[in-house]
Tab-separated table of C-alpha atoms in Angstrom:
chain	number	residue	atom	x	y	z
A	1	UNK	CA	23.273	9.415	-63.671
A	2	UNK	CA	21.746	12.647	-64.988
A	3	UNK	CA	18.394	12.785	-66.763
A	4	UNK	CA	19.554	15.721	-68.929
A	5	UNK	CA	22.686	16.535	-70.900
A	6	UNK	CA	25.236	18.888	-69.344
A	7	UNK	CA	23.878	22.083	-70.878
A	8	UNK	CA	20.229	21.438	-70.021
A	9	UNK	CA	21.228	20.301	-66.530
A	10	UNK	CA	23.176	23.549	-66.052
A	11	UNK	CA	20.210	25.675	-67.124
A	12	UNK	CA	17.917	23.740	-64.777
A	13	UNK	CA	20.383	24.223	-61.905
A	14	UNK	CA	20.314	27.976	-62.534
A	15	UNK	CA	16.512	27.911	-62.494
A	16	UNK	CA	16.614	25.988	-59.217
A	17	UNK	CA	18.947	28.550	-57.660
A	18	UNK	CA	16.750	31.452	-58.780
A	19	UNK	CA	13.546	29.813	-57.523
A	20	UNK	CA	14.861	28.501	-54.201
A	21	UNK	CA	18.469	29.307	-53.293
A	22	UNK	CA	18.307	27.651	-49.866
A	23	UNK	CA	16.217	24.946	-48.155
A	24	UNK	CA	13.778	25.515	-45.304
A	25	UNK	CA	16.270	23.903	-42.926
A	26	UNK	CA	18.403	27.066	-43.158
A	27	UNK	CA	15.560	29.523	-42.542
A	28	UNK	CA	16.932	30.440	-39.106
A	29	UNK	CA	20.059	31.771	-40.841
A	30	UNK	CA	18.198	33.741	-43.538
A	31	UNK	CA	19.588	37.128	-42.475
A	32	UNK	CA	23.204	35.908	-42.463
A	33	UNK	CA	22.754	34.154	-45.807
A	34	UNK	CA	21.200	37.226	-47.417
A	35	UNK	CA	24.080	39.372	-46.172
A	36	UNK	CA	26.529	36.868	-47.639
A	37	UNK	CA	24.780	36.880	-51.034
A	38	UNK	CA	24.477	40.680	-51.138
A	39	UNK	CA	28.151	41.415	-50.493
A	40	UNK	CA	29.632	43.399	-53.439
A	41	UNK	CA	32.626	41.624	-54.973
A	42	UNK	CA	33.107	43.237	-58.382
A	43	UNK	CA	31.921	46.797	-58.949
A	44	UNK	CA	28.133	46.443	-58.663
A	45	UNK	CA	28.233	42.639	-58.937
A	46	UNK	CA	27.274	40.925	-55.709
A	47	UNK	CA	28.316	37.507	-54.471
A	48	UNK	CA	24.954	36.084	-55.579
A	49	UNK	CA	25.778	36.986	-59.209
A	50	UNK	CA	29.226	35.393	-59.003
A	51	UNK	CA	27.752	32.193	-57.545
A	52	UNK	CA	25.343	32.047	-60.484
A	53	UNK	CA	28.236	32.475	-62.912
A	54	UNK	CA	30.125	29.679	-61.134
A	55	UNK	CA	26.979	27.539	-61.364
A	56	UNK	CA	26.966	28.172	-65.112
A	57	UNK	CA	30.538	26.819	-65.221
A	58	UNK	CA	30.415	24.089	-62.568
A	59	UNK	CA	30.379	21.239	-65.142
A	60	UNK	CA	32.330	23.047	-67.859
A	61	UNK	CA	35.086	20.405	-67.849
A	62	UNK	CA	32.824	17.405	-68.426
A	63	UNK	CA	33.339	17.344	-72.218
A	64	UNK	CA	37.120	17.323	-71.636
A	65	UNK	CA	37.114	14.608	-68.960
A	66	UNK	CA	34.525	12.221	-70.418
A	67	UNK	CA	35.525	8.556	-70.492
A	68	UNK	CA	33.555	5.384	-71.190
A	69	UNK	CA	34.349	2.178	-69.323
A	70	UNK	CA	34.363	-1.262	-71.005
A	71	UNK	CA	30.882	-1.759	-69.511
A	72	UNK	CA	29.658	1.414	-71.178
A	73	UNK	CA	29.526	3.560	-68.028
A	74	UNK	CA	30.207	7.236	-68.681
A	75	UNK	CA	32.592	8.915	-66.245
A	76	UNK	CA	33.821	12.489	-65.765
A	77	UNK	CA	36.743	11.827	-63.443
A	78	UNK	CA	38.334	14.983	-61.944
A	79	UNK	CA	35.932	17.238	-63.841
A	80	UNK	CA	35.553	19.359	-60.702
A	81	UNK	CA	39.316	19.981	-60.458
A	82	UNK	CA	39.813	20.620	-64.173
A	83	UNK	CA	36.668	22.758	-64.165
A	84	UNK	CA	38.003	24.870	-61.285
A	85	UNK	CA	41.147	25.627	-63.279
A	86	UNK	CA	39.035	26.581	-66.284
A	87	UNK	CA	36.741	28.776	-64.165
A	88	UNK	CA	39.717	30.653	-62.721
A	89	UNK	CA	41.171	31.087	-66.215
A	90	UNK	CA	37.853	32.475	-67.481
A	91	UNK	CA	37.552	34.845	-64.508
A	92	UNK	CA	41.087	36.129	-65.123
A	93	UNK	CA	40.443	36.542	-68.843
A	94	UNK	CA	37.383	38.648	-68.017
A	95	UNK	CA	39.456	40.727	-65.530
A	96	UNK	CA	37.221	39.788	-62.599
A	97	UNK	CA	40.046	40.178	-60.100
A	98	UNK	CA	41.780	37.733	-57.810
A	99	UNK	CA	39.054	37.603	-55.131
A	100	UNK	CA	36.338	36.628	-57.616
A	101	UNK	CA	38.596	34.140	-59.413
A	102	UNK	CA	39.418	32.479	-56.081
A	103	UNK	CA	35.719	32.252	-55.195
A	104	UNK	CA	34.801	30.724	-58.549
A	105	UNK	CA	37.622	28.199	-58.309
A	106	UNK	CA	36.531	27.188	-54.807
A	107	UNK	CA	32.882	26.787	-55.802
A	108	UNK	CA	33.573	24.643	-58.855
A	109	UNK	CA	36.312	22.576	-57.171
A	110	UNK	CA	34.117	21.644	-54.205
A	111	UNK	CA	30.678	21.289	-55.796
A	112	UNK	CA	30.668	17.477	-55.382
A	113	UNK	CA	31.146	17.633	-51.603
A	114	UNK	CA	27.407	17.459	-50.907
A	115	UNK	CA	26.991	14.377	-53.102
A	116	UNK	CA	29.772	12.654	-51.139
A	117	UNK	CA	28.060	13.566	-47.849
A	118	UNK	CA	24.787	12.032	-49.019
A	119	UNK	CA	26.451	8.924	-50.471
A	120	UNK	CA	28.396	8.257	-47.254
A	121	UNK	CA	25.527	9.049	-44.901
A	122	UNK	CA	25.562	9.950	-42.075
A	123	UNK	CA	28.198	12.697	-42.181
A	124	UNK	CA	30.729	12.655	-39.386
A	125	UNK	CA	31.689	15.672	-37.340
A	126	UNK	CA	35.227	15.309	-38.626
A	127	UNK	CA	34.144	15.275	-42.290
A	128	UNK	CA	32.037	18.415	-41.808
A	129	UNK	CA	34.932	20.173	-40.097
A	130	UNK	CA	37.205	19.169	-42.991
A	131	UNK	CA	34.675	20.625	-45.437
A	132	UNK	CA	34.600	23.944	-43.568
A	133	UNK	CA	38.387	24.041	-43.439
A	134	UNK	CA	38.811	23.243	-47.143
A	135	UNK	CA	36.225	25.767	-48.341
A	136	UNK	CA	37.104	28.557	-45.890
A	137	UNK	CA	34.959	31.679	-46.025
A	138	UNK	CA	33.144	30.366	-49.119
A	139	UNK	CA	31.620	27.272	-47.465
A	140	UNK	CA	28.135	28.758	-47.696
A	141	UNK	CA	28.500	29.484	-51.414
A	142	UNK	CA	29.523	25.872	-52.001
A	143	UNK	CA	26.456	24.633	-50.103
A	144	UNK	CA	24.059	26.848	-52.059
A	145	UNK	CA	25.600	26.001	-55.443
A	146	UNK	CA	25.593	22.275	-54.615
A	147	UNK	CA	21.982	22.447	-53.447
A	148	UNK	CA	20.863	23.775	-56.844
A	149	UNK	CA	23.124	21.303	-58.662
A	150	UNK	CA	21.804	18.254	-56.815
A	151	UNK	CA	18.149	19.255	-57.205
A	152	UNK	CA	18.734	19.511	-60.965
A	153	UNK	CA	20.547	16.181	-61.250
A	154	UNK	CA	18.085	13.328	-61.537
A	155	UNK	CA	14.653	14.774	-62.131
A	156	UNK	CA	11.933	12.322	-61.137
A	157	UNK	CA	14.589	9.680	-60.395
A	158	UNK	CA	15.809	11.673	-57.379
A	159	UNK	CA	14.770	9.915	-54.191
A	160	UNK	CA	12.924	11.926	-51.492
A	161	UNK	CA	15.357	10.494	-48.959
A	162	UNK	CA	18.286	12.039	-50.858
A	163	UNK	CA	16.540	15.412	-50.689
A	164	UNK	CA	16.059	15.023	-46.944
A	165	UNK	CA	19.686	14.030	-46.409
A	166	UNK	CA	20.938	16.964	-48.502
A	167	UNK	CA	18.910	19.507	-46.555
A	168	UNK	CA	19.785	17.883	-43.232
A	169	UNK	CA	23.537	17.913	-43.817
A	170	UNK	CA	23.328	21.558	-44.930
A	171	UNK	CA	21.708	22.376	-41.595
A	172	UNK	CA	24.299	20.380	-39.647
A	173	UNK	CA	27.131	22.235	-41.358
A	174	UNK	CA	25.469	25.632	-40.858
A	175	UNK	CA	24.816	24.834	-37.191
A	176	UNK	CA	28.431	23.762	-36.745
A	177	UNK	CA	29.655	27.055	-38.206
A	178	UNK	CA	27.200	29.584	-36.765
A	179	UNK	CA	26.801	28.019	-33.312
A	180	UNK	CA	30.318	26.721	-32.652
A	181	UNK	CA	33.008	27.957	-35.009
A	182	UNK	CA	32.000	31.594	-35.548
A	183	UNK	CA	31.612	32.284	-31.798
A	184	UNK	CA	35.130	30.910	-31.265
A	185	UNK	CA	36.468	33.119	-34.051
A	186	UNK	CA	34.695	36.154	-32.583
A	187	UNK	CA	36.099	35.769	-29.080
A	188	UNK	CA	39.622	35.110	-30.333
A	189	UNK	CA	42.163	32.503	-29.296
A	190	UNK	CA	41.942	30.932	-25.872
A	191	UNK	CA	45.698	30.418	-25.914
A	192	UNK	CA	48.273	32.643	-27.608
A	193	UNK	CA	51.749	31.922	-28.877
A	194	UNK	CA	53.118	33.920	-25.945
A	195	UNK	CA	51.285	31.604	-23.505
A	196	UNK	CA	52.849	28.538	-25.110
A	197	UNK	CA	56.373	29.995	-25.162
A	198	UNK	CA	56.084	30.988	-21.510
A	199	UNK	CA	54.613	27.664	-20.306
A	200	UNK	CA	57.095	25.414	-22.147
A	201	UNK	CA	60.087	27.741	-22.280
A	202	UNK	CA	60.102	27.785	-26.114
A	203	UNK	CA	61.552	30.363	-28.476
A	204	UNK	CA	59.551	31.975	-31.316
A	205	UNK	CA	59.410	29.829	-34.457
A	206	UNK	CA	57.291	27.668	-36.746
A	207	UNK	CA	56.737	25.150	-33.929
A	208	UNK	CA	54.556	27.671	-32.091
A	209	UNK	CA	52.330	28.070	-35.154
A	210	UNK	CA	51.977	24.311	-35.490
A	211	UNK	CA	50.957	23.975	-31.846
A	212	UNK	CA	48.356	26.753	-32.194
A	213	UNK	CA	46.959	25.055	-35.298
A	214	UNK	CA	46.578	21.768	-33.419
A	215	UNK	CA	44.801	23.557	-30.585
A	216	UNK	CA	42.387	25.252	-33.001
Protein backbone atom coordinates (compact mmCIF):
# COMPACT_ATOMS: atom_id res chain seq x y z
CA UNK A 1 0.00 0.00 0.00
CA UNK A 2 2.77 2.44 0.94
CA UNK A 3 5.31 3.76 -1.55
CA UNK A 4 8.00 3.99 1.16
CA UNK A 5 9.21 1.72 3.95
CA UNK A 6 7.99 2.41 7.49
CA UNK A 7 10.90 4.63 8.52
CA UNK A 8 10.89 6.81 5.41
CA UNK A 9 7.09 7.05 5.56
CA UNK A 10 7.33 8.20 9.19
CA UNK A 11 9.87 10.90 8.34
CA UNK A 12 7.69 12.10 5.45
CA UNK A 13 4.64 12.21 7.75
CA UNK A 14 6.60 14.42 10.16
CA UNK A 15 7.56 16.70 7.28
CA UNK A 16 3.91 16.87 6.23
CA UNK A 17 2.84 17.83 9.75
CA UNK A 18 5.49 20.55 9.98
CA UNK A 19 4.64 22.00 6.56
CA UNK A 20 0.85 21.85 6.82
CA UNK A 21 -0.64 20.59 10.09
CA UNK A 22 -4.26 21.17 9.03
CA UNK A 23 -6.21 21.45 5.76
CA UNK A 24 -7.88 24.59 4.45
CA UNK A 25 -11.26 23.11 5.35
CA UNK A 26 -10.47 23.77 9.03
CA UNK A 27 -9.35 27.38 8.57
CA UNK A 28 -12.44 28.70 10.36
CA UNK A 29 -11.25 26.88 13.50
CA UNK A 30 -7.63 28.07 13.29
CA UNK A 31 -7.71 29.92 16.62
CA UNK A 32 -9.14 26.93 18.51
CA UNK A 33 -6.69 24.55 16.86
CA UNK A 34 -3.71 26.76 17.66
CA UNK A 35 -4.81 26.98 21.29
CA UNK A 36 -5.08 23.19 21.39
CA UNK A 37 -1.58 22.72 19.94
CA UNK A 38 -0.01 25.34 22.23
CA UNK A 39 -1.31 23.88 25.49
CA UNK A 40 1.64 22.94 27.77
CA UNK A 41 1.54 19.26 28.76
CA UNK A 42 5.04 18.48 30.03
CA UNK A 43 7.17 21.26 31.48
CA UNK A 44 7.81 23.46 28.43
CA UNK A 45 6.63 20.80 25.97
CA UNK A 46 3.39 21.73 24.26
CA UNK A 47 0.75 19.42 22.83
CA UNK A 48 2.13 20.04 19.33
CA UNK A 49 5.46 18.48 20.37
CA UNK A 50 3.76 15.44 21.90
CA UNK A 51 1.69 14.91 18.74
CA UNK A 52 4.90 14.95 16.71
CA UNK A 53 6.44 12.37 19.04
CA UNK A 54 3.32 10.20 18.68
CA UNK A 55 3.59 10.61 14.90
CA UNK A 56 7.16 9.33 15.14
CA UNK A 57 5.80 6.23 16.90
CA UNK A 58 2.47 5.73 15.12
CA UNK A 59 3.73 2.73 13.08
CA UNK A 60 6.28 1.49 15.61
CA UNK A 61 4.56 -1.91 15.92
CA UNK A 62 4.58 -2.75 12.21
CA UNK A 63 7.79 -4.82 12.38
CA UNK A 64 6.25 -6.87 15.22
CA UNK A 65 2.87 -7.42 13.54
CA UNK A 66 3.99 -8.07 9.95
CA UNK A 67 2.44 -11.10 8.26
CA UNK A 68 2.43 -12.29 4.65
CA UNK A 69 -0.62 -14.01 3.21
CA UNK A 70 -0.39 -17.03 0.86
CA UNK A 71 -0.96 -14.56 -2.00
CA UNK A 72 2.02 -12.50 -0.89
CA UNK A 73 0.04 -9.59 0.58
CA UNK A 74 1.79 -7.91 3.50
CA UNK A 75 -0.41 -7.16 6.51
CA UNK A 76 0.14 -5.35 9.82
CA UNK A 77 -2.96 -6.51 11.67
CA UNK A 78 -3.57 -4.74 15.02
CA UNK A 79 -0.40 -2.67 14.64
CA UNK A 80 -2.32 0.37 15.91
CA UNK A 81 -3.32 -1.40 19.14
CA UNK A 82 0.09 -2.97 19.76
CA UNK A 83 1.71 0.34 18.83
CA UNK A 84 -0.44 2.21 21.37
CA UNK A 85 0.76 -0.11 24.12
CA UNK A 86 4.36 0.43 23.04
CA UNK A 87 3.90 4.22 22.88
CA UNK A 88 2.50 4.29 26.41
CA UNK A 89 5.37 2.10 27.63
CA UNK A 90 7.91 4.45 26.01
CA UNK A 91 6.21 7.53 27.50
CA UNK A 92 6.28 5.94 30.96
CA UNK A 93 9.91 4.91 30.58
CA UNK A 94 10.78 8.52 29.73
CA UNK A 95 8.76 9.74 32.77
CA UNK A 96 6.42 11.82 30.62
CA UNK A 97 3.57 11.49 33.10
CA UNK A 98 0.17 9.88 32.88
CA UNK A 99 -1.53 12.66 30.88
CA UNK A 100 1.06 12.55 28.09
CA UNK A 101 1.14 8.74 28.05
CA UNK A 102 -2.66 8.67 27.71
CA UNK A 103 -2.53 11.17 24.84
CA UNK A 104 0.14 9.21 22.98
CA UNK A 105 -1.76 5.96 23.43
CA UNK A 106 -4.96 7.55 22.10
CA UNK A 107 -3.23 9.06 19.07
CA UNK A 108 -1.49 5.85 18.02
CA UNK A 109 -4.48 3.61 18.77
CA UNK A 110 -6.87 5.68 16.65
CA UNK A 111 -4.66 6.81 13.77
CA UNK A 112 -6.42 4.52 11.26
CA UNK A 113 -9.86 6.04 11.89
CA UNK A 114 -9.53 8.52 9.02
CA UNK A 115 -8.59 5.77 6.56
CA UNK A 116 -11.72 3.84 7.59
CA UNK A 117 -13.86 6.97 7.07
CA UNK A 118 -12.49 7.43 3.55
CA UNK A 119 -12.79 3.73 2.66
CA UNK A 120 -16.42 3.57 3.82
CA UNK A 121 -17.45 6.90 2.31
CA UNK A 122 -19.65 8.75 3.07
CA UNK A 123 -19.26 8.89 6.86
CA UNK A 124 -22.44 8.59 8.85
CA UNK A 125 -23.42 10.90 11.66
CA UNK A 126 -23.36 7.93 14.00
CA UNK A 127 -19.82 6.91 13.00
CA UNK A 128 -18.53 10.45 13.53
CA UNK A 129 -20.19 10.62 16.94
CA UNK A 130 -18.60 7.27 17.84
CA UNK A 131 -15.20 8.65 16.80
CA UNK A 132 -15.63 11.70 19.03
CA UNK A 133 -16.73 9.52 21.93
CA UNK A 134 -13.84 7.07 21.55
CA UNK A 135 -11.15 9.74 21.23
CA UNK A 136 -12.55 12.14 23.86
CA UNK A 137 -10.70 15.42 24.32
CA UNK A 138 -7.94 14.26 21.95
CA UNK A 139 -10.13 13.92 18.84
CA UNK A 140 -8.44 16.90 17.21
CA UNK A 141 -4.96 15.47 17.79
CA UNK A 142 -6.04 12.22 16.13
CA UNK A 143 -7.36 14.14 13.11
CA UNK A 144 -4.15 16.15 12.69
CA UNK A 145 -1.87 13.13 13.13
CA UNK A 146 -3.97 11.08 10.69
CA UNK A 147 -3.97 13.92 8.16
CA UNK A 148 -0.16 13.92 8.05
CA UNK A 149 -0.06 10.11 8.01
CA UNK A 150 -2.46 9.76 5.09
CA UNK A 151 -0.76 12.46 3.00
CA UNK A 152 2.52 10.57 3.44
CA UNK A 153 1.06 7.17 2.57
CA UNK A 154 0.94 6.67 -1.18
CA UNK A 155 2.93 9.43 -2.81
CA UNK A 156 1.88 9.93 -6.42
CA UNK A 157 -0.47 6.93 -6.16
CA UNK A 158 -2.75 8.86 -3.78
CA UNK A 159 -5.96 9.79 -5.58
CA UNK A 160 -7.12 13.45 -5.49
CA UNK A 161 -10.56 12.18 -4.51
CA UNK A 162 -9.09 10.55 -1.39
CA UNK A 163 -7.54 13.89 -0.44
CA UNK A 164 -10.88 15.62 -0.89
CA UNK A 165 -12.70 13.01 1.19
CA UNK A 166 -10.10 13.22 3.97
CA UNK A 167 -10.35 16.99 4.23
CA UNK A 168 -14.14 16.91 3.97
CA UNK A 169 -14.63 14.38 6.76
CA UNK A 170 -12.24 16.38 8.97
CA UNK A 171 -14.47 19.41 8.46
CA UNK A 172 -17.64 17.42 9.16
CA UNK A 173 -16.20 16.13 12.43
CA UNK A 174 -14.95 19.58 13.46
CA UNK A 175 -18.33 21.12 12.62
CA UNK A 176 -20.10 18.43 14.63
CA UNK A 177 -17.92 19.17 17.66
CA UNK A 178 -17.61 22.96 17.57
CA UNK A 179 -21.15 23.75 16.39
CA UNK A 180 -23.17 21.07 18.19
CA UNK A 181 -21.34 19.17 20.91
CA UNK A 182 -19.26 21.91 22.54
CA UNK A 183 -22.24 24.29 22.88
CA UNK A 184 -24.17 21.50 24.62
CA UNK A 185 -21.24 20.87 26.96
CA UNK A 186 -20.95 24.59 27.72
CA UNK A 187 -24.59 25.07 28.67
CA UNK A 188 -24.67 21.93 30.81
CA UNK A 189 -27.24 19.16 31.03
CA UNK A 190 -30.80 19.82 29.98
CA UNK A 191 -31.97 17.18 32.44
CA UNK A 192 -30.34 16.30 35.76
CA UNK A 193 -30.42 13.15 37.82
CA UNK A 194 -32.66 14.95 40.30
CA UNK A 195 -35.19 15.66 37.51
CA UNK A 196 -35.31 11.98 36.57
CA UNK A 197 -35.68 10.76 40.17
CA UNK A 198 -38.49 13.24 40.78
CA UNK A 199 -40.38 12.51 37.53
CA UNK A 200 -40.24 8.70 37.81
CA UNK A 201 -40.08 8.34 41.58
CA UNK A 202 -36.65 6.62 41.44
CA UNK A 203 -33.99 6.35 44.12
CA UNK A 204 -30.33 7.33 43.57
CA UNK A 205 -28.29 4.60 41.89
CA UNK A 206 -26.47 3.44 38.77
CA UNK A 207 -29.75 3.41 36.81
CA UNK A 208 -29.87 7.21 36.94
CA UNK A 209 -26.40 7.43 35.40
CA UNK A 210 -27.38 5.05 32.63
CA UNK A 211 -30.47 7.10 31.82
CA UNK A 212 -28.44 10.33 31.70
CA UNK A 213 -25.92 8.67 29.39
CA UNK A 214 -28.70 7.61 27.01
CA UNK A 215 -30.08 11.14 27.00
CA UNK A 216 -26.66 12.62 26.21
